[in-house]
Amino acid sequence: MTEKIGVYICHCGTNIAGVVDVQDVSRWVGKELASEGVVIARDYKFMCSSLGQELIQKDIQELGLTRVVVGACSPHLHESTFRNACKEVGLNPYLCELVSLREQDSWVHSDKNAATDKAKAIISGGVSRVIYHEELEPLKVPINPNTLVVGGGIAGIQAALEIADAGYHVYLVEREPSIGGHMAQFDKTFPTLDCSACILTPKMVQVGNHPNITLLTWSEVVNVEGYVGSFDVTVNKKARFIKTDTCTGCGICWEKCPKKVVDEVFEVGMANRKAIYTPFPQAVPKYPVIDAENCTYFINGKCKACEKFCPTGAIDFNQKDEEVIIKVGNIIIATGYDLFDAKRIPQYGCGRYDNVYTSLEFERLSNAAGPTGGNIILKDGKTIPKSVGIVHCVGSRDQNYNEYCSSICCMQSLKFAHLVHERTGAEVYNFYIDIRTPGKGYEEFYNRLLEERTNFVRGKVAEISSFARIPEEEGKLIIQVEDTLISKQRRIPVDMVILSSGLQSRSDAKEVAKMFGISCSAENWYIERHPKLDPIATMTEGIYIAGCAQGPKDIPASVAQGAAAAARVMGKIQQKEISLEPIRATINEEQCSGCRICNDICPFNAILYHEDKMTSEINPALCQGCGTCVAACPAGAISGTGFSNEQVLSQIEGLLLLKSLENEYSYSGD
Amino acid sequence: MKSYAYYPGCSLESLGKNYHISAMEVASKLGLDLQEISDWNCCGATAYYPIDELLAYTLSARNLAIAEQTGLIDFVAPCSACYKNAYSTNKLLKSDPELAEHINYALEADNLKITGSMNVRHLIEVFLEDVGLEEIKHKAIKPLKDIKVAPYYGCQMIRPRKGDENVENPMFFEELISAIGATPIDFSSKTRCCGGSLIITNRSAALDMVSKLLQDATSNNADVIATTCPMCNVNLELYQRQVNHEFGTNYSIPVMYFTQLMGFALGSTEKALKIPRDFFSKISLNIGMEPS
């Protein structure tokens, strides 16, 4: 045996030592695995402490260790700690193997003897495996200092501005004609009730004027290639039919346009826009777009009113969609959310009864720039409601729709209650399951609403109908609810109902995730690298997430995450080049049959197919070393560094060593 | 002509006889062959399940097993309770092999075996899916113009969920009513329970339920309530006088099976549909037709 192996067992305080007899494990390893090349086995209270690391380093230097096995916590936590310790004294870090004695043994077992035996077995597996480890060198790639931000809502705007202000270039891609996102549709923001547009539009203007930001609105990312530091992103710039270099945004075109279209996006169907339009007066950029589907000229070849009246000749009916390729080093995805479609709960009457509104519809109704100029009135256009019911948790916390809490609806509903009360003096009923106001100043806002004498009814609304059973209910919307605080069924007649619809992931979230090579939860929210310690990065290097694309959150949280993503990207850019883990898969071209099974299953889009050679090849910078392709290749043509057949099989043999030793003993005992 | 294994159920032999007769009449008008399965038994209705689930499933299973022997594909029930029981049994025994074994052990006594191969359907489903609205519209030679119909689905017909159909606000009954030329009213209580067999065990509770249905239908100016289930039909029709007595109301609204309305539009006589005389004149008066 040429290798000299050191084995180090960590107590992790009582985390491991409380269940596993660490001294026994250490003694056993020193004795029974000496034949495998173990020259020293020690246990220590905290291996990850600097004293613990020094212990290993001293042995490497004095005993000339060529391999190190540490039995401690999960590699997720301290693999890099111990590898760096080895590296500092000249041992290639990939010759150090971390065995998870805590997460995979002591934390999940209570039987001390069995846990101790298991510790011996998995350490033995680690020892057998580490013999076959190779010296690996990390891959270094340069980082393109440009960044792509996808989505121009508040999270994307914040991220773009932070990076641009730091002096780096940002491409901000937005699907709609203007940036601003959902926040631009809101009237007031909770809990301070400051006007949404007043705090948002200065930031939008900053984005529009920033020398370091290339703003691509009315555009969508259609393809992503490359890897961290060097992405090639294809963006489809939809035809705007406006020459942006000559358009001044004066607005004569949309004034003169004779075609009215119901605005289903910004005004959520509550008002009309023209066929040539900007979604709202403060839109950034100021240039309109022509909606070719509804434009009279595109439909029957006549009209061109906009062209006739445009003072600068900026209308161009011949524009075509245009694809541009942009090169960036990092990507921030801030694509936001869709509102839960309340029509999916037919018993709530959304779409059937005129005066049942969704939360976004009510935002427009109460917005001074909205269809009624901020007057909260019924659909008849004149009557001020005398009573309004606000239903919480519509489509959220409901096993039939979305199980999760949408987190913003309670505060949003309280805000609505306040606005209704303030502007109409109506009696307001909030129907809630639980009131959830965890945020700075949020609970205080709830208290304020209680003082304003808003009625709070605890119970999930069963039905909203127009079926009057008593004369007082005639002409009203009747809310049927079980008031669980007084254990009674109640029927509450109101003039208007607001359904506080929950948030859900974008309808195309899954396709977008696939395009960028990131993963989605079951509800199609994007998955962060770590739910607590890294809620910003994804498992794909160089791709970050911010705002509601990651999960429901309010404006302050979206802004914080946008800024945090920007900080992470700037940190990456500062490094100028980055080292990539050398744990990679490679394809043996001789053995590859070109079946392409690996091409589709690779979660990181790292495998390319060469039509000419009829073989596949793995891009080492893109590969994350997950091993999926290695297992799937029917020809066995793919091997993963760090996960070679030899390494895995010898690890299994090592695992079984204890069992075979026991058998030997029992035979000798007979 | 497409054939179906037809399971009328007990109610259609007595109080719901007019449902059975009108169903047969409409089926023949639409070119469907409803073949009544032989030697069928009661499905257990709603009463048997709380007492002995296994035996209740076995009752429905026996009918299904008999139907399987016919070689036909569809098991059609006009009664919502029969339909619900047959559908649930058929579905459950496929996902629960232990239950299937128990049931088959019981059926052995009768030399029967169930595999769960039947496609269990309510009669209205067959008309809508296999004939189709277009065809029904085409064949409705006497469209029921100006008749306002309350489409009463009841609670059992739509509650064994088959897929992601809209169970809170279904619209297929309305579509059928429109196809025969009548006008469906906006009937928000359309899927509420009529009280079912509660009318026997807790009369006042059931009468309250019936009264709310009658109120919703009449306040929306329905001329007639259309039903898809003999139990619903009995509760809504026969207990109107009791409701009036109990609540001081004076409801007097006709209640008809959807098959009777359909048959009428398809040109069948009132005799063939078992529609009572006074009933008929009321309707014909409204639509300006002479009694034939």
PDB file of C-alpha atoms in Angstrom, chain B residues 9-197:
ATOM      1  CA  GLY B   9     -82.497   1.690 -10.079  1.00  0.00           C
ATOM      2  CA  CYS B  10     -85.407   1.113  -7.670  1.00  0.00           C
ATOM      3  CA  SER B  11     -86.862   4.633  -7.695  1.00  0.00           C
ATOM      4  CA  LEU B  12     -87.506   4.437 -11.399  1.00  0.00           C
ATOM      5  CA  GLU B  13     -89.808   1.485 -10.831  1.00  0.00           C
ATOM      6  CA  SER B  14     -92.108   3.425  -8.535  1.00  0.00           C
ATOM      7  CA  LEU B  15     -92.157   7.153  -7.818  1.00  0.00           C
ATOM      8  CA  GLY B  16     -89.772   7.840 -10.665  1.00  0.00           C
ATOM      9  CA  LYS B  17     -91.531   5.738 -13.271  1.00  0.00           C
ATOM     10  CA  ASN B  18     -92.126   8.799 -15.434  1.00  0.00           C
ATOM     11  CA  TYR B  19     -88.343   9.378 -15.424  1.00  0.00           C
ATOM     12  CA  HIS B  20     -87.750   5.849 -16.708  1.00  0.00           C
ATOM     13  CA  ILE B  21     -90.420   6.096 -19.391  1.00  0.00           C
ATOM     14  CA  SER B  22     -89.339   9.517 -20.592  1.00  0.00           C
ATOM     15  CA  ALA B  23     -85.679   8.455 -20.575  1.00  0.00           C
ATOM     16  CA  MET B  24     -86.470   5.488 -22.817  1.00  0.00           C
ATOM     17  CA  GLU B  25     -88.568   7.684 -25.087  1.00  0.00           C
ATOM     18  CA  VAL B  26     -85.819  10.322 -25.472  1.00  0.00           C
ATOM     19  CA  ALA B  27     -83.129   7.691 -25.971  1.00  0.00           C
ATOM     20  CA  SER B  28     -85.039   6.128 -28.829  1.00  0.00           C
ATOM     21  CA  LYS B  29     -85.671   9.548 -30.381  1.00  0.00           C
ATOM     22  CA  LEU B  30     -81.922  10.197 -30.219  1.00  0.00           C
ATOM     23  CA  GLY B  31     -81.055   6.787 -31.617  1.00  0.00           C
ATOM     24  CA  LEU B  32     -79.590   5.323 -28.433  1.00  0.00           C
ATOM     25  CA  ASP B  33     -80.261   1.778 -27.303  1.00  0.00           C
ATOM     26  CA  LEU B  34     -80.610   1.543 -23.508  1.00  0.00           C
ATOM     27  CA  GLN B  35     -80.487  -2.157 -22.633  1.00  0.00           C
ATOM     28  CA  GLU B  36     -81.728  -2.735 -19.112  1.00  0.00           C
ATOM     29  CA  ILE B  37     -79.395  -5.139 -17.327  1.00  0.00           C
ATOM     30  CA  SER B  38     -80.986  -8.311 -15.983  1.00  0.00           C
ATOM     31  CA  ASP B  39     -81.691  -9.169 -12.363  1.00  0.00           C
ATOM     32  CA  TRP B  40     -80.329  -5.912 -10.958  1.00  0.00           C
ATOM     33  CA  ASN B  41     -80.569  -4.909  -7.322  1.00  0.00           C
ATOM     34  CA  CYS B  42     -80.811  -1.743  -5.233  1.00  0.00           C
ATOM     35  CA  CYS B  43     -77.585   0.287  -5.115  1.00  0.00           C
ATOM     36  CA  GLY B  44     -77.901   0.925  -1.377  1.00  0.00           C
ATOM     37  CA  ALA B  45     -78.783   4.563  -1.996  1.00  0.00           C
ATOM     38  CA  THR B  46     -77.453   6.925   0.657  1.00  0.00           C
ATOM     39  CA  ALA B  47     -78.739   4.895   3.576  1.00  0.00           C
ATOM     40  CA  TYR B  48     -76.591   1.773   3.436  1.00  0.00           C
ATOM     41  CA  TYR B  49     -73.106   3.322   3.359  1.00  0.00           C
ATOM     42  CA  PRO B  50     -72.956   4.528   6.960  1.00  0.00           C
ATOM     43  CA  ILE B  51     -74.156   1.103   8.127  1.00  0.00           C
ATOM     44  CA  ASP B  52     -71.870  -1.262   6.237  1.00  0.00           C
ATOM     45  CA  GLU B  53     -69.541   0.144   3.636  1.00  0.00           C
ATOM     46  CA  LEU B  54     -68.303  -3.158   2.306  1.00  0.00           C
ATOM     47  CA  LEU B  55     -71.775  -4.540   1.765  1.00  0.00           C
ATOM     48  CA  ALA B  56     -72.871  -1.253   0.234  1.00  0.00           C
ATOM     49  CA  TYR B  57     -70.011  -1.423  -2.272  1.00  0.00           C
ATOM     50  CA  THR B  58     -70.887  -5.019  -2.980  1.00  0.00           C
ATOM     51  CA  LEU B  59     -74.479  -4.071  -3.870  1.00  0.00           C
ATOM     52  CA  SER B  60     -73.267  -1.668  -6.571  1.00  0.00           C
ATOM     53  CA  ALA B  61     -70.551  -4.083  -7.599  1.00  0.00           C
ATOM     54  CA  ARG B  62     -73.088  -6.787  -8.287  1.00  0.00           C
ATOM     55  CA  ASN B  63     -74.899  -4.548 -10.779  1.00  0.00           C
ATOM     56  CA  LEU B  64     -71.613  -3.606 -12.400  1.00  0.00           C
ATOM     57  CA  ALA B  65     -70.555  -7.245 -12.610  1.00  0.00           C
ATOM     58  CA  ILE B  66     -73.811  -8.135 -14.341  1.00  0.00           C
ATOM     59  CA  ALA B  67     -73.249  -5.264 -16.750  1.00  0.00           C
ATOM     60  CA  GLU B  68     -69.700  -6.442 -17.458  1.00  0.00           C
ATOM     61  CA  GLN B  69     -71.116  -9.773 -18.651  1.00  0.00           C
ATOM     62  CA  THR B  70     -73.096  -8.017 -21.377  1.00  0.00           C
ATOM     63  CA  GLY B  71     -69.916  -7.003 -23.168  1.00  0.00           C
ATOM     64  CA  LEU B  72     -71.125  -3.426 -23.370  1.00  0.00           C
ATOM     65  CA  ILE B  73     -68.779  -0.608 -22.417  1.00  0.00           C
ATOM     66  CA  ASP B  74     -70.974   1.996 -20.758  1.00  0.00           C
ATOM     67  CA  PHE B  75     -72.913   1.580 -17.531  1.00  0.00           C
ATOM     68  CA  VAL B  76     -75.631   4.239 -17.569  1.00  0.00           C
ATOM     69  CA  ALA B  77     -77.642   5.329 -14.536  1.00  0.00           C
ATOM     70  CA  PRO B  78     -80.383   7.981 -14.684  1.00  0.00           C
ATOM     71  CA  CYS B  79     -80.543   8.392 -10.893  1.00  0.00           C
ATOM     72  CA  SER B  80     -77.812  10.559  -9.371  1.00  0.00           C
ATOM     73  CA  ALA B  81     -77.482   8.410  -6.253  1.00  0.00           C
ATOM     74  CA  CYS B  82     -77.200   5.191  -8.271  1.00  0.00           C
ATOM     75  CA  TYR B  83     -74.700   6.881 -10.541  1.00  0.00           C
ATOM     76  CA  LYS B  84     -72.601   8.144  -7.632  1.00  0.00           C
ATOM     77  CA  ASN B  85     -72.543   4.754  -5.921  1.00  0.00           C
ATOM     78  CA  ALA B  86     -71.697   2.840  -9.070  1.00  0.00           C
ATOM     79  CA  TYR B  87     -69.026   5.334 -10.102  1.00  0.00           C
ATOM     80  CA  SER B  88     -67.376   5.394  -6.680  1.00  0.00           C
ATOM     81  CA  THR B  89     -67.436   1.616  -6.323  1.00  0.00           C
ATOM     82  CA  ASN B  90     -65.996   1.097  -9.779  1.00  0.00           C
ATOM     83  CA  LYS B  91     -63.223   3.614  -9.157  1.00  0.00           C
ATOM     84  CA  LEU B  92     -62.391   2.497  -5.654  1.00  0.00           C
ATOM     85  CA  LEU B  93     -62.067  -1.191  -6.369  1.00  0.00           C
ATOM     86  CA  LYS B  94     -59.500  -0.436  -9.044  1.00  0.00           C
ATOM     87  CA  SER B  95     -57.314   1.485  -6.598  1.00  0.00           C
ATOM     88  CA  ASP B  96     -57.906  -0.818  -3.626  1.00  0.00           C
ATOM     89  CA  PRO B  97     -57.045  -4.436  -4.492  1.00  0.00           C
ATOM     90  CA  GLU B  98     -57.986  -5.602  -1.019  1.00  0.00           C
ATOM     91  CA  LEU B  99     -61.502  -4.221  -1.366  1.00  0.00           C
ATOM     92  CA  ALA B 100     -61.758  -5.749  -4.831  1.00  0.00           C
ATOM     93  CA  GLU B 101     -60.823  -9.119  -3.368  1.00  0.00           C
ATOM     94  CA  HIS B 102     -63.463  -8.850  -0.637  1.00  0.00           C
ATOM     95  CA  ILE B 103     -66.127  -7.815  -3.114  1.00  0.00           C
ATOM     96  CA  ASN B 104     -65.277 -10.583  -5.539  1.00  0.00           C
ATOM     97  CA  TYR B 105     -65.344 -13.103  -2.725  1.00  0.00           C
ATOM     98  CA  ALA B 106     -68.910 -12.020  -1.983  1.00  0.00           C
ATOM     99  CA  LEU B 107     -69.877 -12.021  -5.648  1.00  0.00           C
ATOM    100  CA  GLU B 108     -68.608 -15.573  -6.051  1.00  0.00           C
ATOM    101  CA  ALA B 109     -71.761 -16.746  -4.289  1.00  0.00           C
ATOM    102  CA  ASP B 110     -73.631 -15.476  -7.317  1.00  0.00           C
ATOM    103  CA  ASN B 111     -71.052 -16.741  -9.824  1.00  0.00           C
ATOM    104  CA  LEU B 112     -70.123 -13.156 -10.634  1.00  0.00           C
ATOM    105  CA  LYS B 113     -66.837 -11.339 -10.914  1.00  0.00           C
ATOM    106  CA  ILE B 114     -66.099  -7.653 -11.235  1.00  0.00           C
ATOM    107  CA  THR B 115     -63.037  -6.218 -12.957  1.00  0.00           C
ATOM    108  CA  GLY B 116     -63.963  -2.541 -13.002  1.00  0.00           C
ATOM    109  CA  SER B 117     -64.044  -2.364 -16.769  1.00  0.00           C
ATOM    110  CA  MET B 118     -67.345  -0.490 -17.101  1.00  0.00           C
ATOM    111  CA  ASN B 119     -67.398   3.194 -17.953  1.00  0.00           C
ATOM    112  CA  VAL B 120     -69.928   4.526 -15.428  1.00  0.00           C
ATOM    113  CA  ARG B 121     -71.952   7.484 -16.693  1.00  0.00           C
ATOM    114  CA  HIS B 122     -74.988   9.524 -15.769  1.00  0.00           C
ATOM    115  CA  LEU B 123     -77.726   9.579 -18.400  1.00  0.00           C
ATOM    116  CA  ILE B 124     -77.276  13.298 -19.012  1.00  0.00           C
ATOM    117  CA  GLU B 125     -73.583  12.735 -19.776  1.00  0.00           C
ATOM    118  CA  VAL B 126     -74.514  10.255 -22.491  1.00  0.00           C
ATOM    119  CA  PHE B 127     -76.899  12.705 -24.138  1.00  0.00           C
ATOM    120  CA  LEU B 128     -74.362  15.529 -23.980  1.00  0.00           C
ATOM    121  CA  GLU B 129     -71.259  13.633 -24.997  1.00  0.00           C
ATOM    122  CA  ASP B 130     -72.465  10.903 -27.334  1.00  0.00           C
ATOM    123  CA  VAL B 131     -75.289  12.784 -29.054  1.00  0.00           C
ATOM    124  CA  GLY B 132     -74.034  16.309 -28.589  1.00  0.00           C
ATOM    125  CA  LEU B 133     -75.651  19.683 -28.304  1.00  0.00           C
ATOM    126  CA  GLU B 134     -75.688  20.306 -32.046  1.00  0.00           C
ATOM    127  CA  GLU B 135     -77.553  17.090 -32.781  1.00  0.00           C
ATOM    128  CA  ILE B 136     -80.045  17.679 -29.951  1.00  0.00           C
ATOM    129  CA  LYS B 137     -80.642  21.198 -31.217  1.00  0.00           C
ATOM    130  CA  HIS B 138     -81.143  19.854 -34.691  1.00  0.00           C
ATOM    131  CA  LYS B 139     -83.669  17.249 -33.524  1.00  0.00           C
ATOM    132  CA  ALA B 140     -85.592  19.631 -31.261  1.00  0.00           C
ATOM    133  CA  ILE B 141     -88.476  20.150 -33.656  1.00  0.00           C
ATOM    134  CA  LYS B 142     -90.638  21.800 -31.002  1.00  0.00           C
ATOM    135  CA  PRO B 143     -88.166  24.114 -29.241  1.00  0.00           C
ATOM    136  CA  LEU B 144     -89.441  25.202 -25.826  1.00  0.00           C
ATOM    137  CA  LYS B 145     -89.440  28.878 -26.660  1.00  0.00           C
ATOM    138  CA  ASP B 146     -89.923  31.353 -23.795  1.00  0.00           C
ATOM    139  CA  ILE B 147     -89.834  28.688 -21.107  1.00  0.00           C
ATOM    140  CA  LYS B 148     -87.562  29.641 -18.218  1.00  0.00           C
ATOM    141  CA  VAL B 149     -86.004  26.571 -16.686  1.00  0.00           C
ATOM    142  CA  ALA B 150     -84.125  26.305 -13.383  1.00  0.00           C
ATOM    143  CA  PRO B 151     -81.346  23.756 -14.019  1.00  0.00           C
ATOM    144  CA  TYR B 152     -81.185  21.777 -10.804  1.00  0.00           C
ATOM    145  CA  TYR B 153     -78.091  19.579 -10.822  1.00  0.00           C
ATOM    146  CA  GLY B 154     -78.444  18.410  -7.252  1.00  0.00           C
ATOM    147  CA  CYS B 155     -75.385  17.491  -5.276  1.00  0.00           C
ATOM    148  CA  GLN B 156     -74.599  13.880  -6.183  1.00  0.00           C
ATOM    149  CA  MET B 157     -74.349  13.978  -9.962  1.00  0.00           C
ATOM    150  CA  ILE B 158     -71.277  16.227 -10.118  1.00  0.00           C
ATOM    151  CA  ARG B 159     -69.526  15.227  -6.924  1.00  0.00           C
ATOM    152  CA  PRO B 160     -67.740  12.127  -7.954  1.00  0.00           C
ATOM    153  CA  ARG B 161     -65.155  14.283  -9.710  1.00  0.00           C
ATOM    154  CA  LYS B 162     -64.090  12.757 -12.989  1.00  0.00           C
ATOM    155  CA  GLY B 163     -61.408  15.253 -13.808  1.00  0.00           C
ATOM    156  CA  ASP B 164     -61.008  18.943 -13.317  1.00  0.00           C
ATOM    157  CA  GLU B 165     -64.569  19.775 -14.328  1.00  0.00           C
ATOM    158  CA  ASN B 166     -66.181  22.790 -12.727  1.00  0.00           C
ATOM    159  CA  VAL B 167     -68.130  21.350  -9.813  1.00  0.00           C
ATOM    160  CA  GLU B 168     -68.908  24.662  -8.147  1.00  0.00           C
ATOM    161  CA  ASN B 169     -70.490  26.278 -11.159  1.00  0.00           C
ATOM    162  CA  PRO B 170     -71.126  23.623 -13.811  1.00  0.00           C
ATOM    163  CA  MET B 171     -72.787  24.863 -16.999  1.00  0.00           C
ATOM    164  CA  PHE B 172     -73.603  21.752 -19.030  1.00  0.00           C
ATOM    165  CA  PHE B 173     -77.242  21.559 -17.910  1.00  0.00           C
ATOM    166  CA  GLU B 174     -77.754  25.167 -18.957  1.00  0.00           C
ATOM    167  CA  GLU B 175     -76.266  24.340 -22.348  1.00  0.00           C
ATOM    168  CA  LEU B 176     -78.642  21.415 -22.748  1.00  0.00           C
ATOM    169  CA  ILE B 177     -81.627  23.588 -21.802  1.00  0.00           C
ATOM    170  CA  SER B 178     -80.579  26.190 -24.358  1.00  0.00           C
ATOM    171  CA  ALA B 179     -80.203  23.477 -26.988  1.00  0.00           C
ATOM    172  CA  ILE B 180     -83.888  22.513 -26.648  1.00  0.00           C
ATOM    173  CA  GLY B 181     -84.825  26.149 -27.092  1.00  0.00           C
ATOM    174  CA  ALA B 182     -85.644  26.989 -23.469  1.00  0.00           C
ATOM    175  CA  THR B 183     -83.976  29.661 -21.345  1.00  0.00           C
ATOM    176  CA  PRO B 184     -81.922  28.563 -18.348  1.00  0.00           C
ATOM    177  CA  ILE B 185     -82.209  30.929 -15.398  1.00  0.00           C
ATOM    178  CA  ASP B 186     -79.245  31.978 -13.281  1.00  0.00           C
ATOM    179  CA  PHE B 187     -79.833  29.509 -10.483  1.00  0.00           C
ATOM    180  CA  SER B 188     -77.170  29.941  -7.838  1.00  0.00           C
ATOM    181  CA  SER B 189     -78.507  27.090  -5.675  1.00  0.00           C
ATOM    182  CA  LYS B 190     -78.267  24.644  -8.540  1.00  0.00           C
ATOM    183  CA  THR B 191     -75.780  22.303  -6.875  1.00  0.00           C
ATOM    184  CA  ARG B 192     -77.114  22.520  -3.330  1.00  0.00           C
ATOM    185  CA  CYS B 193     -78.498  19.433  -1.660  1.00  0.00           C
ATOM    186  CA  CYS B 194     -82.286  18.952  -1.643  1.00  0.00           C
ATOM    187  CA  GLY B 195     -82.112  17.145   1.684  1.00  0.00           C
ATOM    188  CA  GLY B 196     -82.219  13.691   0.102  1.00  0.00           C
ATOM    189  CA  SER B 197     -83.488  11.021   2.454  1.00  0.00           C
TER     190      SER B 197
END
